[in-house]
């Protein structure tokens, strides 16, 4: 069960879903804003854990070198927060890209998976997340 900032979990047709019509749409307003999406997860005991999701980035930014708007993928375990990956307006693409992150450090733990979208005061960047899963092996 995901918890999210208002409006993040949406079936708004302004951005495609990777499957179905619902997805998590973080930021994209072109104003200073932070959106979060979190889920508590008990990661089974295993040798390896992988967090995967599909990410679509659409941006009004025109720079090819500066990350003005970012999406951080974090795991919170107790009082410690680990950033597994950071995406930005520089990752803009024409469709969903499957992202696979190593979460093996968290096997056997109860953690919170957190997506944090942050944008600056102009030129919106939308981070759209769908089909998130955590697998162990
Ligand atoms: Ca921006």
mmCIF file of N, CA and C and ligand atoms in Angstrom:
data_model
loop_
_atom_site.group_PDB
_atom_site.id
_atom_site.type_symbol
_atom_site.label_atom_id
_atom_site.label_comp_id
_atom_site.label_asym_id
_atom_site.label_seq_id
_atom_site.Cartn_x
_atom_site.Cartn_y
_atom_site.Cartn_z
ATOM 1 N N UNK A 1 0.856 -1.193 0.000
ATOM 2 C CA UNK A 1 0.000 0.000 0.000
ATOM 3 C C UNK A 1 0.884 1.232 0.000
ATOM 4 N N UNK A 2 0.704 2.033 -1.000
ATOM 5 C CA UNK A 2 1.519 3.237 -1.125
ATOM 6 C C UNK A 2 0.880 4.409 -0.385
ATOM 7 N N UNK A 3 1.719 5.250 0.196
ATOM 8 C CA UNK A 3 1.271 6.549 0.675
ATOM 9 C C UNK A 3 1.929 7.586 -0.220
ATOM 10 N N UNK A 4 1.214 8.657 -0.484
ATOM 11 C CA UNK A 4 1.750 9.624 -1.432
ATOM 12 C C UNK A 4 1.234 11.009 -1.132
ATOM 13 N N UNK A 5 1.959 11.992 -1.628
ATOM 14 C CA UNK A 5 1.477 13.367 -1.602
ATOM 15 C C UNK A 5 0.190 13.446 -2.414
ATOM 16 N N UNK A 6 -0.609 14.436 -2.096
ATOM 17 C CA UNK A 6 -1.878 14.626 -2.792
ATOM 18 C C UNK A 6 -1.688 14.690 -4.305
ATOM 19 N N UNK A 7 -2.487 13.932 -5.019
ATOM 20 C CA UNK A 7 -2.468 13.998 -6.475
ATOM 21 C C UNK A 7 -1.425 13.137 -7.144
ATOM 22 N N UNK A 8 -0.551 12.507 -6.370
ATOM 23 C CA UNK A 8 0.546 11.745 -6.983
ATOM 24 C C UNK A 8 0.033 10.463 -7.645
ATOM 25 N N UNK A 9 -0.807 9.728 -6.915
ATOM 26 C CA UNK A 9 -1.346 8.496 -7.494
ATOM 27 C C UNK A 9 -2.580 8.875 -8.302
ATOM 28 N N UNK A 10 -2.489 8.696 -9.601
ATOM 29 C CA UNK A 10 -3.476 9.312 -10.487
ATOM 30 C C UNK A 10 -3.729 8.449 -11.717
ATOM 31 N N UNK A 11 -4.918 8.627 -12.289
ATOM 32 C CA UNK A 11 -5.180 8.047 -13.608
ATOM 33 C C UNK A 11 -5.295 9.155 -14.663
ATOM 34 N N UNK A 12 -4.775 10.327 -14.337
ATOM 35 C CA UNK A 12 -4.749 11.458 -15.262
ATOM 36 C C UNK A 12 -4.119 11.025 -16.591
ATOM 37 N N UNK A 13 -4.833 11.302 -17.663
ATOM 38 C CA UNK A 13 -4.347 10.838 -18.959
ATOM 39 C C UNK A 13 -3.255 11.734 -19.540
ATOM 40 N N UNK A 14 -2.849 12.768 -18.801
ATOM 41 C CA UNK A 14 -1.792 13.654 -19.283
ATOM 42 C C UNK A 14 -0.431 12.988 -19.373
ATOM 43 N N UNK A 15 -0.282 11.877 -18.669
ATOM 44 C CA UNK A 15 0.930 11.073 -18.808
ATOM 45 C C UNK A 15 0.500 9.624 -18.922
ATOM 46 N N UNK A 16 1.185 8.850 -19.738
ATOM 47 C CA UNK A 16 0.788 7.451 -19.915
ATOM 48 C C UNK A 16 1.145 6.618 -18.689
ATOM 49 N N UNK A 17 0.393 5.550 -18.464
ATOM 50 C CA UNK A 17 0.798 4.539 -17.494
ATOM 51 C C UNK A 17 1.564 3.462 -18.249
ATOM 52 N N UNK A 18 2.446 2.765 -17.547
ATOM 53 C CA UNK A 18 3.154 1.663 -18.192
ATOM 54 C C UNK A 18 2.206 0.491 -18.399
ATOM 55 N N UNK A 19 1.262 0.328 -17.459
ATOM 56 C CA UNK A 19 0.218 -0.683 -17.611
ATOM 57 C C UNK A 19 -1.013 -0.161 -16.900
ATOM 58 N N UNK A 20 -2.189 -0.527 -17.368
ATOM 59 C CA UNK A 20 -3.420 0.007 -16.806
ATOM 60 C C UNK A 20 -3.491 1.512 -17.046
ATOM 61 N N UNK A 21 -4.131 2.234 -16.135
ATOM 62 C CA UNK A 21 -4.211 3.681 -16.311
ATOM 63 C C UNK A 21 -3.698 4.451 -15.099
ATOM 64 N N UNK A 22 -3.486 3.758 -13.991
ATOM 65 C CA UNK A 22 -2.997 4.427 -12.788
ATOM 66 C C UNK A 22 -1.488 4.358 -12.719
ATOM 67 N N UNK A 23 -0.911 5.361 -12.138
ATOM 68 C CA UNK A 23 0.536 5.430 -11.947
ATOM 69 C C UNK A 23 0.808 6.469 -10.867
ATOM 70 N N UNK A 24 2.062 6.623 -10.529
ATOM 71 C CA UNK A 24 2.465 7.663 -9.585
ATOM 72 C C UNK A 24 3.171 8.752 -10.375
ATOM 73 N N UNK A 25 2.629 9.935 -10.299
ATOM 74 C CA UNK A 25 3.143 11.061 -11.077
ATOM 75 C C UNK A 25 3.660 12.094 -10.087
ATOM 76 N N UNK A 26 4.984 12.218 -10.025
ATOM 77 C CA UNK A 26 5.603 13.147 -9.085
ATOM 78 C C UNK A 26 6.082 14.392 -9.828
ATOM 79 N N UNK A 27 5.792 15.507 -9.263
ATOM 80 C CA UNK A 27 6.169 16.842 -9.750
ATOM 81 C C UNK A 27 5.708 17.067 -11.205
ATOM 82 N N UNK A 28 6.236 18.099 -11.829
ATOM 83 C CA UNK A 28 5.801 18.451 -13.170
ATOM 84 C C UNK A 28 4.961 19.711 -13.198
ATOM 85 N N UNK A 29 5.059 20.508 -12.163
ATOM 86 C CA UNK A 29 4.234 21.700 -12.050
ATOM 87 C C UNK A 29 4.961 22.979 -12.468
ATOM 88 N N UNK A 30 6.283 22.898 -12.527
ATOM 89 C CA UNK A 30 7.034 24.103 -12.864
ATOM 90 C C UNK A 30 7.049 25.127 -11.748
ATOM 91 N N UNK A 31 6.782 24.658 -10.527
ATOM 92 C CA UNK A 31 6.895 25.517 -9.350
ATOM 93 C C UNK A 31 7.686 24.749 -8.304
ATOM 94 N N UNK A 32 8.226 25.458 -7.346
ATOM 95 C CA UNK A 32 9.005 24.804 -6.307
ATOM 96 C C UNK A 32 8.123 23.805 -5.572
ATOM 97 N N UNK A 33 8.524 22.549 -5.555
ATOM 98 C CA UNK A 33 7.622 21.514 -5.064
ATOM 99 C C UNK A 33 8.406 20.247 -4.713
ATOM 100 N N UNK A 34 7.904 19.549 -3.713
ATOM 101 C CA UNK A 34 8.417 18.222 -3.387
ATOM 102 C C UNK A 34 7.240 17.267 -3.287
ATOM 103 N N UNK A 35 7.309 16.159 -3.984
ATOM 104 C CA UNK A 35 6.290 15.108 -3.892
ATOM 105 C C UNK A 35 6.951 13.828 -3.399
ATOM 106 N N UNK A 36 6.238 13.101 -2.559
ATOM 107 C CA UNK A 36 6.802 11.846 -2.080
ATOM 108 C C UNK A 36 5.833 10.698 -2.300
ATOM 109 N N UNK A 37 6.418 9.527 -2.397
ATOM 110 C CA UNK A 37 5.679 8.282 -2.563
ATOM 111 C C UNK A 37 6.414 7.258 -1.709
ATOM 112 N N UNK A 38 5.726 6.670 -0.747
ATOM 113 C CA UNK A 38 6.417 5.755 0.160
ATOM 114 C C UNK A 38 5.627 4.468 0.341
ATOM 115 N N UNK A 39 6.344 3.422 0.646
ATOM 116 C CA UNK A 39 5.717 2.156 1.005
ATOM 117 C C UNK A 39 6.618 1.418 1.983
ATOM 118 N N UNK A 40 5.984 0.902 3.037
ATOM 119 C CA UNK A 40 6.729 0.069 3.972
ATOM 120 C C UNK A 40 6.774 -1.353 3.427
ATOM 121 N N UNK A 41 7.952 -1.939 3.499
ATOM 122 C CA UNK A 41 8.168 -3.264 2.921
ATOM 123 C C UNK A 41 8.983 -4.104 3.890
ATOM 124 N N UNK A 42 8.559 -5.339 4.086
ATOM 125 C CA UNK A 42 9.400 -6.304 4.785
ATOM 126 C C UNK A 42 10.130 -7.101 3.724
ATOM 127 N N UNK A 43 11.423 -6.908 3.660
ATOM 128 C CA UNK A 43 12.214 -7.598 2.641
ATOM 129 C C UNK A 43 12.552 -8.984 3.174
ATOM 130 N N UNK A 44 12.185 -10.032 2.459
ATOM 131 C CA UNK A 44 12.492 -11.387 2.941
ATOM 132 C C UNK A 44 13.999 -11.598 3.095
ATOM 133 N N UNK A 45 14.345 -12.524 3.959
ATOM 134 C CA UNK A 45 15.747 -12.912 4.078
ATOM 135 C C UNK A 45 16.158 -13.662 2.812
ATOM 136 N N UNK A 46 17.176 -13.185 2.174
ATOM 137 C CA UNK A 46 17.652 -13.781 0.931
ATOM 138 C C UNK A 46 19.038 -13.217 0.660
ATOM 139 N N UNK A 47 19.710 -13.788 -0.330
ATOM 140 C CA UNK A 47 21.041 -13.285 -0.655
ATOM 141 C C UNK A 47 20.959 -11.929 -1.363
ATOM 142 N N UNK A 48 19.973 -11.810 -2.213
ATOM 143 C CA UNK A 48 19.883 -10.607 -3.039
ATOM 144 C C UNK A 48 18.467 -10.056 -3.059
ATOM 145 N N UNK A 49 18.377 -8.761 -3.168
ATOM 146 C CA UNK A 49 17.078 -8.112 -3.348
ATOM 147 C C UNK A 49 17.220 -7.051 -4.432
ATOM 148 N N UNK A 50 16.203 -6.975 -5.245
ATOM 149 C CA UNK A 50 16.213 -6.030 -6.352
ATOM 150 C C UNK A 50 14.924 -5.230 -6.360
ATOM 151 N N UNK A 51 15.060 -3.923 -6.370
ATOM 152 C CA UNK A 51 13.911 -3.033 -6.509
ATOM 153 C C UNK A 51 13.833 -2.623 -7.973
ATOM 154 N N UNK A 52 12.703 -2.891 -8.591
ATOM 155 C CA UNK A 52 12.575 -2.479 -9.984
ATOM 156 C C UNK A 52 11.285 -1.700 -10.186
ATOM 157 N N UNK A 53 11.306 -0.838 -11.152
ATOM 158 C CA UNK A 53 10.131 -0.031 -11.475
ATOM 159 C C UNK A 53 10.328 0.527 -12.871
ATOM 160 N N UNK A 54 9.246 1.028 -13.421
ATOM 161 C CA UNK A 54 9.329 1.687 -14.717
ATOM 162 C C UNK A 54 9.220 3.184 -14.489
ATOM 163 N N UNK A 55 10.093 3.924 -15.146
ATOM 164 C CA UNK A 55 10.165 5.371 -14.954
ATOM 165 C C UNK A 55 10.088 6.088 -16.289
ATOM 166 N N UNK A 56 9.194 7.048 -16.341
ATOM 167 C CA UNK A 56 9.067 7.916 -17.513
ATOM 168 C C UNK A 56 9.359 9.343 -17.059
ATOM 169 N N UNK A 57 10.283 9.991 -17.724
ATOM 170 C CA UNK A 57 10.660 11.360 -17.370
ATOM 171 C C UNK A 57 10.336 12.280 -18.547
ATOM 172 N N UNK A 58 9.551 13.295 -18.270
ATOM 173 C CA UNK A 58 9.217 14.292 -19.285
ATOM 174 C C UNK A 58 9.508 15.665 -18.699
ATOM 175 N N UNK A 59 10.249 16.476 -19.406
ATOM 176 C CA UNK A 59 10.711 17.734 -18.820
ATOM 177 C C UNK A 59 10.599 18.900 -19.782
ATOM 178 N N UNK A 60 10.290 20.050 -19.211
ATOM 179 C CA UNK A 60 10.326 21.294 -19.979
ATOM 180 C C UNK A 60 11.697 21.952 -19.904
ATOM 181 N N UNK A 61 12.578 21.379 -19.094
ATOM 182 C CA UNK A 61 13.943 21.915 -19.026
ATOM 183 C C UNK A 61 14.630 21.696 -20.373
ATOM 184 N N UNK A 62 15.512 22.616 -20.734
ATOM 185 C CA UNK A 62 16.194 22.506 -22.021
ATOM 186 C C UNK A 62 17.690 22.242 -21.874
ATOM 187 N N UNK A 63 18.178 22.301 -20.638
ATOM 188 C CA UNK A 63 19.606 22.068 -20.416
ATOM 189 C C UNK A 63 19.982 20.637 -20.770
ATOM 190 N N UNK A 64 21.210 20.451 -21.194
ATOM 191 C CA UNK A 64 21.701 19.098 -21.408
ATOM 192 C C UNK A 64 22.777 18.742 -20.378
ATOM 193 N N UNK A 65 22.959 19.620 -19.394
ATOM 194 C CA UNK A 65 24.053 19.371 -18.462
ATOM 195 C C UNK A 65 23.696 19.549 -16.988
ATOM 196 N N UNK A 66 22.564 20.191 -16.679
ATOM 197 C CA UNK A 66 22.304 20.473 -15.268
ATOM 198 C C UNK A 66 21.023 19.821 -14.783
ATOM 199 N N UNK A 67 21.130 19.200 -13.621
ATOM 200 C CA UNK A 67 19.983 18.533 -13.010
ATOM 201 C C UNK A 67 19.252 19.530 -12.111
ATOM 202 N N UNK A 68 18.220 20.126 -12.647
ATOM 203 C CA UNK A 68 17.456 21.102 -11.859
ATOM 204 C C UNK A 68 16.356 20.431 -11.037
ATOM 205 N N UNK A 69 15.793 19.387 -11.617
ATOM 206 C CA UNK A 69 14.678 18.684 -10.973
ATOM 207 C C UNK A 69 15.102 17.234 -10.795
ATOM 208 N N UNK A 70 14.883 16.687 -9.604
ATOM 209 C CA UNK A 70 15.410 15.354 -9.342
ATOM 210 C C UNK A 70 14.364 14.422 -8.738
ATOM 211 N N UNK A 71 14.586 13.149 -8.960
ATOM 212 C CA UNK A 71 13.824 12.091 -8.302
ATOM 213 C C UNK A 71 14.826 11.184 -7.604
ATOM 214 N N UNK A 72 14.729 11.119 -6.296
ATOM 215 C CA UNK A 72 15.592 10.226 -5.539
ATOM 216 C C UNK A 72 14.808 8.985 -5.142
ATOM 217 N N UNK A 73 15.445 7.847 -5.264
ATOM 218 C CA UNK A 73 14.870 6.588 -4.814
ATOM 219 C C UNK A 73 15.650 6.170 -3.579
ATOM 220 N N UNK A 74 14.947 6.134 -2.449
ATOM 221 C CA UNK A 74 15.630 5.918 -1.175
ATOM 222 C C UNK A 74 15.047 4.733 -0.425
ATOM 223 N N UNK A 75 15.871 4.159 0.426
ATOM 224 C CA UNK A 75 15.420 3.146 1.363
ATOM 225 C C UNK A 75 15.734 3.655 2.768
ATOM 226 N N UNK A 76 14.693 3.712 3.585
ATOM 227 C CA UNK A 76 14.861 4.139 4.968
ATOM 228 C C UNK A 76 14.816 2.893 5.841
ATOM 229 N N UNK A 77 15.895 2.674 6.570
ATOM 230 C CA UNK A 77 15.996 1.532 7.471
ATOM 231 C C UNK A 77 16.378 2.077 8.840
ATOM 232 N N UNK A 78 15.426 2.011 9.780
ATOM 233 C CA UNK A 78 15.685 2.614 11.080
ATOM 234 C C UNK A 78 15.918 4.106 10.907
ATOM 235 N N UNK A 79 17.038 4.587 11.415
ATOM 236 C CA UNK A 79 17.314 6.019 11.326
ATOM 237 C C UNK A 79 18.221 6.353 10.149
ATOM 238 N N UNK A 80 18.495 5.347 9.312
ATOM 239 C CA UNK A 80 19.421 5.603 8.218
ATOM 240 C C UNK A 80 18.704 5.607 6.870
ATOM 241 N N UNK A 81 19.047 6.564 6.053
ATOM 242 C CA UNK A 81 18.448 6.692 4.724
ATOM 243 C C UNK A 81 19.529 6.489 3.666
ATOM 244 N N UNK A 82 19.278 5.554 2.769
ATOM 245 C CA UNK A 82 20.209 5.276 1.682
ATOM 246 C C UNK A 82 19.558 5.678 0.366
ATOM 247 N N UNK A 83 20.258 6.473 -0.421
ATOM 248 C CA UNK A 83 19.761 6.821 -1.749
ATOM 249 C C UNK A 83 20.306 5.809 -2.750
ATOM 250 N N UNK A 84 19.383 5.036 -3.328
ATOM 251 C CA UNK A 84 19.803 3.999 -4.277
ATOM 252 C C UNK A 84 20.089 4.588 -5.653
ATOM 253 N N UNK A 85 19.351 5.631 -6.004
ATOM 254 C CA UNK A 85 19.542 6.233 -7.328
ATOM 255 C C UNK A 85 18.934 7.625 -7.341
ATOM 256 N N UNK A 86 19.486 8.469 -8.193
ATOM 257 C CA UNK A 86 18.930 9.802 -8.421
ATOM 258 C C UNK A 86 18.756 10.003 -9.920
ATOM 259 N N UNK A 87 17.558 10.357 -10.295
ATOM 260 C CA UNK A 87 17.262 10.676 -11.693
ATOM 261 C C UNK A 87 16.951 12.167 -11.778
ATOM 262 N N UNK A 88 16.972 12.690 -12.991
ATOM 263 C CA UNK A 88 16.738 14.130 -13.126
ATOM 264 C C UNK A 88 16.140 14.446 -14.487
ATOM 265 N N UNK A 89 15.963 15.732 -14.730
ATOM 266 C CA UNK A 89 15.512 16.190 -16.042
ATOM 267 C C UNK A 89 16.433 15.700 -17.154
ATOM 268 N N UNK A 90 17.673 15.378 -16.821
ATOM 269 C CA UNK A 90 18.616 14.890 -17.839
ATOM 270 C C UNK A 90 18.270 13.481 -18.300
ATOM 271 N N UNK A 91 17.376 12.808 -17.562
ATOM 272 C CA UNK A 91 16.963 11.448 -17.937
ATOM 273 C C UNK A 91 15.685 11.456 -18.772
ATOM 274 N N UNK A 92 15.328 12.612 -19.265
ATOM 275 C CA UNK A 92 14.109 12.692 -20.073
ATOM 276 C C UNK A 92 14.165 11.702 -21.238
ATOM 277 N N UNK A 93 13.017 11.065 -21.486
ATOM 278 C CA UNK A 93 12.940 10.122 -22.593
ATOM 279 C C UNK A 93 11.556 10.131 -23.192
ATOM 280 N N UNK A 94 11.367 9.315 -24.198
ATOM 281 C CA UNK A 94 10.086 9.303 -24.891
ATOM 282 C C UNK A 94 9.145 8.228 -24.365
ATOM 283 N N UNK A 95 9.596 7.417 -23.435
ATOM 284 C CA UNK A 95 8.735 6.375 -22.894
ATOM 285 C C UNK A 95 9.304 5.842 -21.602
ATOM 286 N N UNK A 96 8.655 4.805 -21.102
ATOM 287 C CA UNK A 96 9.101 4.206 -19.849
ATOM 288 C C UNK A 96 10.405 3.446 -20.031
ATOM 289 N N UNK A 97 11.255 3.557 -19.035
ATOM 290 C CA UNK A 97 12.496 2.782 -18.988
ATOM 291 C C UNK A 97 12.464 1.979 -17.697
ATOM 292 N N UNK A 98 12.725 0.696 -17.791
ATOM 293 C CA UNK A 98 12.775 -0.143 -16.593
ATOM 294 C C UNK A 98 14.078 0.118 -15.847
ATOM 295 N N UNK A 99 13.937 0.448 -14.579
ATOM 296 C CA UNK A 99 15.100 0.724 -13.732
ATOM 297 C C UNK A 99 15.206 -0.382 -12.695
ATOM 298 N N UNK A 100 16.388 -0.894 -12.504
ATOM 299 C CA UNK A 100 16.614 -1.992 -11.584
ATOM 300 C C UNK A 100 17.711 -1.590 -10.609
ATOM 301 N N UNK A 101 17.383 -1.603 -9.326
ATOM 302 C CA UNK A 101 18.330 -1.148 -8.308
ATOM 303 C C UNK A 101 18.603 -2.262 -7.310
ATOM 304 N N UNK A 102 19.840 -2.346 -6.883
ATOM 305 C CA UNK A 102 20.251 -3.366 -5.926
ATOM 306 C C UNK A 102 19.848 -2.954 -4.506
ATOM 307 N N UNK A 103 19.016 -3.778 -3.902
ATOM 308 C CA UNK A 103 18.589 -3.509 -2.523
ATOM 309 C C UNK A 103 19.024 -4.644 -1.600
ATOM 310 N N UNK A 104 20.097 -5.311 -1.972
ATOM 311 C CA UNK A 104 20.537 -6.489 -1.207
ATOM 312 C C UNK A 104 20.956 -6.143 0.217
ATOM 313 N N UNK A 105 21.279 -4.888 0.432
ATOM 314 C CA UNK A 105 21.687 -4.481 1.790
ATOM 315 C C UNK A 105 20.528 -4.540 2.778
ATOM 316 N N UNK A 106 19.315 -4.708 2.266
ATOM 317 C CA UNK A 106 18.148 -4.601 3.140
ATOM 318 C C UNK A 106 17.382 -5.903 3.293
ATOM 319 N N UNK A 107 17.967 -7.007 2.858
ATOM 320 C CA UNK A 107 17.280 -8.281 3.027
ATOM 321 C C UNK A 107 17.120 -8.578 4.518
ATOM 322 N N UNK A 108 15.939 -9.129 4.840
ATOM 323 C CA UNK A 108 15.654 -9.470 6.227
ATOM 324 C C UNK A 108 15.264 -8.281 7.087
ATOM 325 N N UNK A 109 15.044 -7.129 6.466
ATOM 326 C CA UNK A 109 14.716 -5.925 7.234
ATOM 327 C C UNK A 109 13.347 -5.374 6.819
ATOM 328 N N UNK A 110 12.743 -4.677 7.760
ATOM 329 C CA UNK A 110 11.542 -3.916 7.432
ATOM 330 C C UNK A 110 11.975 -2.494 7.131
ATOM 331 N N UNK A 111 11.684 -2.054 5.938
ATOM 332 C CA UNK A 111 12.178 -0.758 5.491
ATOM 333 C C UNK A 111 11.038 0.042 4.848
ATOM 334 N N UNK A 112 11.337 1.279 4.562
ATOM 335 C CA UNK A 112 10.426 2.112 3.788
ATOM 336 C C UNK A 112 11.099 2.473 2.475
ATOM 337 N N UNK A 113 10.445 2.136 1.386
ATOM 338 C CA UNK A 113 10.919 2.561 0.072
ATOM 339 C C UNK A 113 10.286 3.918 -0.216
ATOM 340 N N UNK A 114 11.111 4.866 -0.604
ATOM 341 C CA UNK A 114 10.633 6.234 -0.760
ATOM 342 C C UNK A 114 11.117 6.843 -2.076
ATOM 343 N N UNK A 115 10.204 7.371 -2.827
ATOM 344 C CA UNK A 115 10.520 8.157 -4.020
ATOM 345 C C UNK A 115 10.281 9.620 -3.657
ATOM 346 N N UNK A 116 11.270 10.457 -3.893
ATOM 347 C CA UNK A 116 11.144 11.874 -3.575
ATOM 348 C C UNK A 116 11.438 12.697 -4.830
ATOM 349 N N UNK A 117 10.413 13.352 -5.321
ATOM 350 C CA UNK A 117 10.579 14.240 -6.472
ATOM 351 C C UNK A 117 10.685 15.677 -5.996
ATOM 352 N N UNK A 118 11.692 16.375 -6.470
ATOM 353 C CA UNK A 118 11.904 17.766 -6.081
ATOM 354 C C UNK A 118 12.123 18.592 -7.334
ATOM 355 N N UNK A 119 11.406 19.663 -7.466
ATOM 356 C CA UNK A 119 11.679 20.521 -8.607
ATOM 357 C C UNK A 119 11.878 21.961 -8.191
ATOM 358 N N UNK A 120 12.578 22.673 -9.049
ATOM 359 C CA UNK A 120 12.878 24.071 -8.774
ATOM 360 C C UNK A 120 11.719 24.944 -9.256
ATOM 361 N N UNK A 121 11.943 26.236 -9.339
ATOM 362 C CA UNK A 121 10.834 27.174 -9.479
ATOM 363 C C UNK A 121 10.326 27.361 -10.906
ATOM 364 N N UNK A 122 10.961 26.736 -11.864
ATOM 365 C CA UNK A 122 10.488 26.927 -13.235
ATOM 366 C C UNK A 122 10.730 25.677 -14.073
ATOM 367 N N UNK A 123 10.061 25.584 -15.183
ATOM 368 C CA UNK A 123 10.252 24.506 -16.163
ATOM 369 C C UNK A 123 10.074 23.128 -15.509
ATOM 370 N N UNK A 124 8.855 22.672 -15.503
ATOM 371 C CA UNK A 124 8.502 21.439 -14.801
ATOM 372 C C UNK A 124 9.147 20.181 -15.364
ATOM 373 N N UNK A 125 9.382 19.241 -14.482
ATOM 374 C CA UNK A 125 9.793 17.899 -14.881
ATOM 375 C C UNK A 125 8.867 16.899 -14.205
ATOM 376 N N UNK A 126 8.254 16.049 -15.003
ATOM 377 C CA UNK A 126 7.390 15.003 -14.470
ATOM 378 C C UNK A 126 8.176 13.708 -14.352
ATOM 379 N N UNK A 127 8.092 13.098 -13.185
ATOM 380 C CA UNK A 127 8.648 11.763 -12.977
ATOM 381 C C UNK A 127 7.455 10.834 -12.761
ATOM 382 N N UNK A 128 7.271 9.903 -13.665
ATOM 383 C CA UNK A 128 6.111 9.023 -13.598
ATOM 384 C C UNK A 128 6.597 7.600 -13.357
ATOM 385 N N UNK A 129 6.099 7.006 -12.273
ATOM 386 C CA UNK A 129 6.589 5.700 -11.821
ATOM 387 C C UNK A 129 5.447 4.706 -11.891
ATOM 388 N N UNK A 130 5.732 3.516 -12.388
ATOM 389 C CA UNK A 130 4.707 2.483 -12.479
ATOM 390 C C UNK A 130 5.368 1.105 -12.317
ATOM 391 N N UNK A 131 4.545 0.136 -11.998
ATOM 392 C CA UNK A 131 4.968 -1.271 -11.952
ATOM 393 C C UNK A 131 6.181 -1.498 -11.040
ATOM 394 N N UNK A 132 6.096 -0.965 -9.844
ATOM 395 C CA UNK A 132 7.195 -1.139 -8.882
ATOM 396 C C UNK A 132 7.128 -2.526 -8.252
ATOM 397 N N UNK A 133 8.274 -3.161 -8.122
ATOM 398 C CA UNK A 133 8.308 -4.463 -7.456
ATOM 399 C C UNK A 133 9.628 -4.674 -6.750
ATOM 400 N N UNK A 134 9.576 -5.516 -5.751
ATOM 401 C CA UNK A 134 10.781 -5.879 -5.010
ATOM 402 C C UNK A 134 10.904 -7.391 -5.060
ATOM 403 N N UNK A 135 12.008 -7.867 -5.577
ATOM 404 C CA UNK A 135 12.191 -9.304 -5.732
ATOM 405 C C UNK A 135 13.437 -9.742 -5.000
ATOM 406 N N UNK A 136 13.401 -10.944 -4.436
ATOM 407 C CA UNK A 136 14.583 -11.484 -3.781
ATOM 408 C C UNK A 136 14.998 -12.770 -4.470
ATOM 409 N N UNK A 137 16.260 -13.096 -4.342
ATOM 410 C CA UNK A 137 16.768 -14.329 -4.937
ATOM 411 C C UNK A 137 17.957 -14.823 -4.133
HETATM 412 CA CA1 LIG B 1 12.533 22.753 -13.252
#
